[in-house]
Short mmCIF file of C-alpha atoms in Angstrom, two decimals:
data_model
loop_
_atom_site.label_atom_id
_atom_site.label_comp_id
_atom_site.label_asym_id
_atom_site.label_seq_id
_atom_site.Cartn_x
_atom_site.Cartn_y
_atom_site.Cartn_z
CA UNK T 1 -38.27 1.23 13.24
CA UNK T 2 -39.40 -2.50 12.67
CA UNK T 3 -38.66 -5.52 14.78
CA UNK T 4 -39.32 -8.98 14.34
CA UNK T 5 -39.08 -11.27 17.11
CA UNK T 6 -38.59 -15.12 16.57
CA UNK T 7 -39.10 -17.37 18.89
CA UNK T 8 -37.53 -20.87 19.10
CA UNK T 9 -39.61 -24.59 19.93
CA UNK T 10 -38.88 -27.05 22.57
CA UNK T 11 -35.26 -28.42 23.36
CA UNK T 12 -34.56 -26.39 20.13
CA UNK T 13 -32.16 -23.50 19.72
CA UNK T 14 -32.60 -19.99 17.84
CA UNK T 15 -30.75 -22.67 15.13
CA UNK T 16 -34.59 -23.71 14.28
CA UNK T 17 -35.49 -20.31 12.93
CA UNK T 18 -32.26 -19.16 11.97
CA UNK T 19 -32.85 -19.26 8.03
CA UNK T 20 -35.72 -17.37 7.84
CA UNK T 21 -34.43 -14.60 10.66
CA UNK T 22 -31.22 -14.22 7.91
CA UNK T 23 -33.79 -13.95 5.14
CA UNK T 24 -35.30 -11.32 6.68
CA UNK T 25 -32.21 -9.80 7.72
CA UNK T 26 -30.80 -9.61 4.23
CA UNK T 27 -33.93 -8.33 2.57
CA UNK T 28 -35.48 -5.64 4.93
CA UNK T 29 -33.93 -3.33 7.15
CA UNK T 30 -36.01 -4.29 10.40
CA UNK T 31 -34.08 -5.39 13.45
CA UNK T 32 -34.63 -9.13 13.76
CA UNK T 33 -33.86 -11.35 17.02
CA UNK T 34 -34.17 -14.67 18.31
CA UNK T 35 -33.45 -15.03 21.97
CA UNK T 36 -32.14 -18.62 24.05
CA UNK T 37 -35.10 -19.64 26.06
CA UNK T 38 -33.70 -20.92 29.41
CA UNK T 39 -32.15 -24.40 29.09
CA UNK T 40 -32.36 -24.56 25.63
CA UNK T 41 -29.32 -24.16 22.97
CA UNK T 42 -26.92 -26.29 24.45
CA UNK T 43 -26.64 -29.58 26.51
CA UNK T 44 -30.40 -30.52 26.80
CA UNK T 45 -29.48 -31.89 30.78
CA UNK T 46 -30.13 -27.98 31.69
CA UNK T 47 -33.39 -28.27 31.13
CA UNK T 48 -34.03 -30.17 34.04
CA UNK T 49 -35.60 -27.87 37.17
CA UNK T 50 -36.85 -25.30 34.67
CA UNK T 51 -40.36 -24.37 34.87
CA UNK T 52 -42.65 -23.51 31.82
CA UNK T 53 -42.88 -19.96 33.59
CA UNK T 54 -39.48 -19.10 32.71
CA UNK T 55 -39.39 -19.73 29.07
CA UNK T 56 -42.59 -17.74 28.87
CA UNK T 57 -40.89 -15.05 30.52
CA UNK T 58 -37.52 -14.94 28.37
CA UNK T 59 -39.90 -14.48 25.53
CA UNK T 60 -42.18 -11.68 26.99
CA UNK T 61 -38.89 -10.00 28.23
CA UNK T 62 -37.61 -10.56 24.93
CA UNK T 63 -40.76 -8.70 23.74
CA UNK T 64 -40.69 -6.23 25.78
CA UNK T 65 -37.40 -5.13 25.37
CA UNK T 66 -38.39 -4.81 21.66
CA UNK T 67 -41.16 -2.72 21.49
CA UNK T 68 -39.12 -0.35 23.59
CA UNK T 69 -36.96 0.59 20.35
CA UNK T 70 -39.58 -0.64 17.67
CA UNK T 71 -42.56 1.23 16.64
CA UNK T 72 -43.37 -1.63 14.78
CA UNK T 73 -43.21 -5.61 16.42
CA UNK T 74 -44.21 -8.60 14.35
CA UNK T 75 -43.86 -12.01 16.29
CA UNK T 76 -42.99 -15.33 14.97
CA UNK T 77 -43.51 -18.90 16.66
CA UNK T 78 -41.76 -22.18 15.58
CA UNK T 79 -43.31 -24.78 17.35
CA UNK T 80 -43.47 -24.92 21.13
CA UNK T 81 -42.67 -21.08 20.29
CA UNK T 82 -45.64 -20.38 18.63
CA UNK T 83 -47.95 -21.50 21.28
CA UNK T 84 -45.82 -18.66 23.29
CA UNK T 85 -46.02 -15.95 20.59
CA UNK T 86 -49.61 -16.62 20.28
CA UNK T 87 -49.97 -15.94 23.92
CA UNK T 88 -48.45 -12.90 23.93
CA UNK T 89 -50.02 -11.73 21.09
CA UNK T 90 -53.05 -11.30 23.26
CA UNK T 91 -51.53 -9.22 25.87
CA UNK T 92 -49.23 -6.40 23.51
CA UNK T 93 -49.83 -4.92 20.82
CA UNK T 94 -47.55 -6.76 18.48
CA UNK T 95 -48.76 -5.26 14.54
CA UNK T 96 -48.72 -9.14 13.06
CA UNK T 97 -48.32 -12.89 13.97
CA UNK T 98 -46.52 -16.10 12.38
CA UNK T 99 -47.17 -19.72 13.53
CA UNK T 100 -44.74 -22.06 12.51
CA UNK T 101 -45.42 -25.61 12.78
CA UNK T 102 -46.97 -24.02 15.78
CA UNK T 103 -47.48 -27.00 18.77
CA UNK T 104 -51.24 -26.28 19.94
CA UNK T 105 -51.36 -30.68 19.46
CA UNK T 106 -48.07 -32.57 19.07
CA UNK T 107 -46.92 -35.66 17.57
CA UNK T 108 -48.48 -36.69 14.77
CA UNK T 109 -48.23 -41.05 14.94
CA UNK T 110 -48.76 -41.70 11.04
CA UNK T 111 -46.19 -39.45 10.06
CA UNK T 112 -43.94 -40.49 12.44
CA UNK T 113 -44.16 -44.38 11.77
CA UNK T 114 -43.70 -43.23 8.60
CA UNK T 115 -40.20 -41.48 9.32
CA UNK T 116 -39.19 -44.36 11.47
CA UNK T 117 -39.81 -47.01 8.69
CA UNK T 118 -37.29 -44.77 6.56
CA UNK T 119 -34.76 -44.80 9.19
CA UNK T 120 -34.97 -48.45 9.36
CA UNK T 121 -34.83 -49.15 5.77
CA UNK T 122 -31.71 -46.32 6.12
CA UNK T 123 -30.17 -48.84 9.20
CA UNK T 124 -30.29 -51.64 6.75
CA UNK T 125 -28.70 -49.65 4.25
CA UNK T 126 -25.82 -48.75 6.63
CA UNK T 127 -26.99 -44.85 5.98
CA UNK T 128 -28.73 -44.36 9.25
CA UNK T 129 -25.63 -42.13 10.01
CA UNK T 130 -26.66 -39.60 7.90
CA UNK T 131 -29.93 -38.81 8.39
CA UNK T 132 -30.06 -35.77 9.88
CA UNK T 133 -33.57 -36.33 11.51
CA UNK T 134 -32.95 -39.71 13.25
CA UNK T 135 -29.56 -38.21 15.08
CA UNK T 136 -32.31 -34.98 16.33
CA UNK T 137 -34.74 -37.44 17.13
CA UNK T 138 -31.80 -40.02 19.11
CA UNK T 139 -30.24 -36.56 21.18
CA UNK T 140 -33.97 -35.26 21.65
CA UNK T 141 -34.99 -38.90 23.31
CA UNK T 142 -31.95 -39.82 25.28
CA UNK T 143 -30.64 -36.15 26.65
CA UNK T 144 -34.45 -34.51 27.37
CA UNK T 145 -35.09 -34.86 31.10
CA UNK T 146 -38.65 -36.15 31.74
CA UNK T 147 -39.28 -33.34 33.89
CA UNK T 148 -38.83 -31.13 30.97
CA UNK T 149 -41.14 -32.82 28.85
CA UNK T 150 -44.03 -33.14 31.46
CA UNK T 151 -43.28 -28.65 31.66
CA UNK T 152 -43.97 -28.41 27.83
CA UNK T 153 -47.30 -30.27 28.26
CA UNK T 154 -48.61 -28.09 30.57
CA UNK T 155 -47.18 -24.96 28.53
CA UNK T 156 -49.84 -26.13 26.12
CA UNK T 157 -52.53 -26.79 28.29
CA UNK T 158 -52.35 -23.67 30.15
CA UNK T 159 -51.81 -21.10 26.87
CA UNK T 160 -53.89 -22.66 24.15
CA UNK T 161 -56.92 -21.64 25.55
CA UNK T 162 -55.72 -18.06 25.19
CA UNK T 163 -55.38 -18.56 21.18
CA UNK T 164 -59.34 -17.76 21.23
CA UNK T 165 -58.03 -14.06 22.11
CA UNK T 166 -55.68 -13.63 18.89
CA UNK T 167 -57.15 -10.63 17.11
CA UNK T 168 -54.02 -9.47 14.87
CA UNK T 169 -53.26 -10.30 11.77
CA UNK T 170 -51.98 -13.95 11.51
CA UNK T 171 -50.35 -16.15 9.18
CA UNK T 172 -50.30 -20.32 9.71
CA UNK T 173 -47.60 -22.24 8.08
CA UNK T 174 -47.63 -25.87 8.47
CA UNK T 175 -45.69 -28.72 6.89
CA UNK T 176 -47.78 -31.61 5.66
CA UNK T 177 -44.90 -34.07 6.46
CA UNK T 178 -44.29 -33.33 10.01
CA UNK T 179 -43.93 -35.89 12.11
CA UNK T 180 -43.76 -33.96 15.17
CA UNK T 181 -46.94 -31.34 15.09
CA UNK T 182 -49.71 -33.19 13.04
CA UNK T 183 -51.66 -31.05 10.23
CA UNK T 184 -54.93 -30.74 12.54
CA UNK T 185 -52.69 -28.32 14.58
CA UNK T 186 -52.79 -26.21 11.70
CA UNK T 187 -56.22 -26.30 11.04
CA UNK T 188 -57.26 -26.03 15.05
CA UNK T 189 -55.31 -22.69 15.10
CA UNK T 190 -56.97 -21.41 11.86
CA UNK T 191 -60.80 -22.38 13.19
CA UNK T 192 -59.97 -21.20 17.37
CA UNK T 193 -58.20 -17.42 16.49
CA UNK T 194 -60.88 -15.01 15.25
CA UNK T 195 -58.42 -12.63 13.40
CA UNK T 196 -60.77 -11.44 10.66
CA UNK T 197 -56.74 -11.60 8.91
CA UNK T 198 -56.01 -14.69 9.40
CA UNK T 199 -54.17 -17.09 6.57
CA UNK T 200 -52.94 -20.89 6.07
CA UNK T 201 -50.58 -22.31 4.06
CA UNK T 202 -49.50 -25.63 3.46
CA UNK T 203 -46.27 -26.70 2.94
CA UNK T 204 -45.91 -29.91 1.13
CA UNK T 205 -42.78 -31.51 1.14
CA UNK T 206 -41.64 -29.76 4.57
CA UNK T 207 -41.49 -31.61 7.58
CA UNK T 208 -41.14 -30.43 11.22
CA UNK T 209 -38.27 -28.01 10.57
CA UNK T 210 -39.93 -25.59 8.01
CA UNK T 211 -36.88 -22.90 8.00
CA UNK T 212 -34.54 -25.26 6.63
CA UNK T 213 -36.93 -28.05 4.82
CA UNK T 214 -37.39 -28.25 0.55
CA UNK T 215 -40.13 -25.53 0.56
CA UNK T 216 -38.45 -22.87 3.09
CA UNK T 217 -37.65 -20.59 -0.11
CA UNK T 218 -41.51 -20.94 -0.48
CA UNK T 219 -41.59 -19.62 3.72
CA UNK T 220 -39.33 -17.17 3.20
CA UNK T 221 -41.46 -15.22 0.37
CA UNK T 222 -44.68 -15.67 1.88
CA UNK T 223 -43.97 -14.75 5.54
CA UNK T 224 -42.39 -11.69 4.15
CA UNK T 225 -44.99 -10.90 2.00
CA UNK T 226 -47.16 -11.40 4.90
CA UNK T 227 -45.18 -8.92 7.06
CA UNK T 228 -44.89 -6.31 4.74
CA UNK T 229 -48.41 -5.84 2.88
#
């Protein structure tokens, strides 16, 4: 049996990977899950007085509990989640590995200036109201506790170092429009894992949320190509 594992970013929700878990779902007949990492998936004011620790463990329990049933585990990362799934990559022996938007540096300024100027031109417009990235980026900034944000930082400072260990198989998506994880992230994971299998894509019109952006059709087909050669 085949699992796939998928495993959400920061003050995000299983929501993030959702369209490309369903793909998957609809055109394979592996077992595919996306577990809640604590705090996350509702009001972001439970985040506060959760440690780094425990979101690392959800996932590890999470992966755990799947190569239990699975003879077969592939592990995908969206963004805060892929600096998680590239940990524990190095510590079982998970058959392949997908980074998406995958944090290992975070917020990319020209990109983002770039979004903001389009919300403003939006404001004057009277449209502001529905763009669906300034009302993630207006909850994200007033409802994430500080506390929260200062545990994600060290999440990256204490597991990127262990992306040096990645030695499976491991496909790199990255959108060149994101705003959030800039495109060197991309190309630091690509030059720091030493996977002899290691692939990067580029996906142009995408920005942070790459399962539900223009080119996630384009995701969809190459992750599971990925997976299943």
């Amino acid at each position: 049996m085949i699992g796939c594992l998928c495993i959400h970013g920061f003050t995000g929700s299983p929501f993030e990977v959702e369209p490309l878990g369903n793909f998957l779902k609809e055109n394979t007949s592996w077992i595919v899950e996306t577990p809640t990492l604590p705090g996350h998936g509702g009001e972001l004011a439970r985040l506060r007085g959760v440690a780094y620790q425990d979101w690392v463990q959800e996932a590890e329990q999470s992966l755990q509990g799947m190569l239990a049933k699975c003879s077969t585990v592939y592990l995908v990362g969206f963004s805060m989640g892929g600096v998680i799934s590239g940990y524990l990559a190095t510590k079982y022996p998970v058959k392949k590995l997908v980074l998406l938007s995958a944090a290992a540096y975070y917020i990319n300024p020209k990109q983002l200036l770039q979004d903001i100027k389009e919300m403003a031109a939006e404001g004057m417009r009277g449209t502001l109201g529905n763009n669906d990235l300034f009302q993630r980026y207006r909850k994200k900034i007033k409802e994430t506790p500080l506390t929260a944000t200062f545990q994600f930082q060290r999440l990256v400072k204490e597991l990127r170092p262990t992306l040096s260990q990645i030695e499976v198989p491991t496909l790199i998506v990255q959108g060149e429009l994101d705003g959030i994880v800039p495109v060197k992230s991309a190309s630091f994971l690509y030059n720091t894992i030493p996977s002899n299998e290691r692939e990067i894509v580029y996906l142009p019109k995408s920005k942070h949320l790459v399962c539900h952006d223009e080119d996630r059709y384009q995701l969809f087909t190459t992750v599971e190509k990925f997976l299943i050669k």
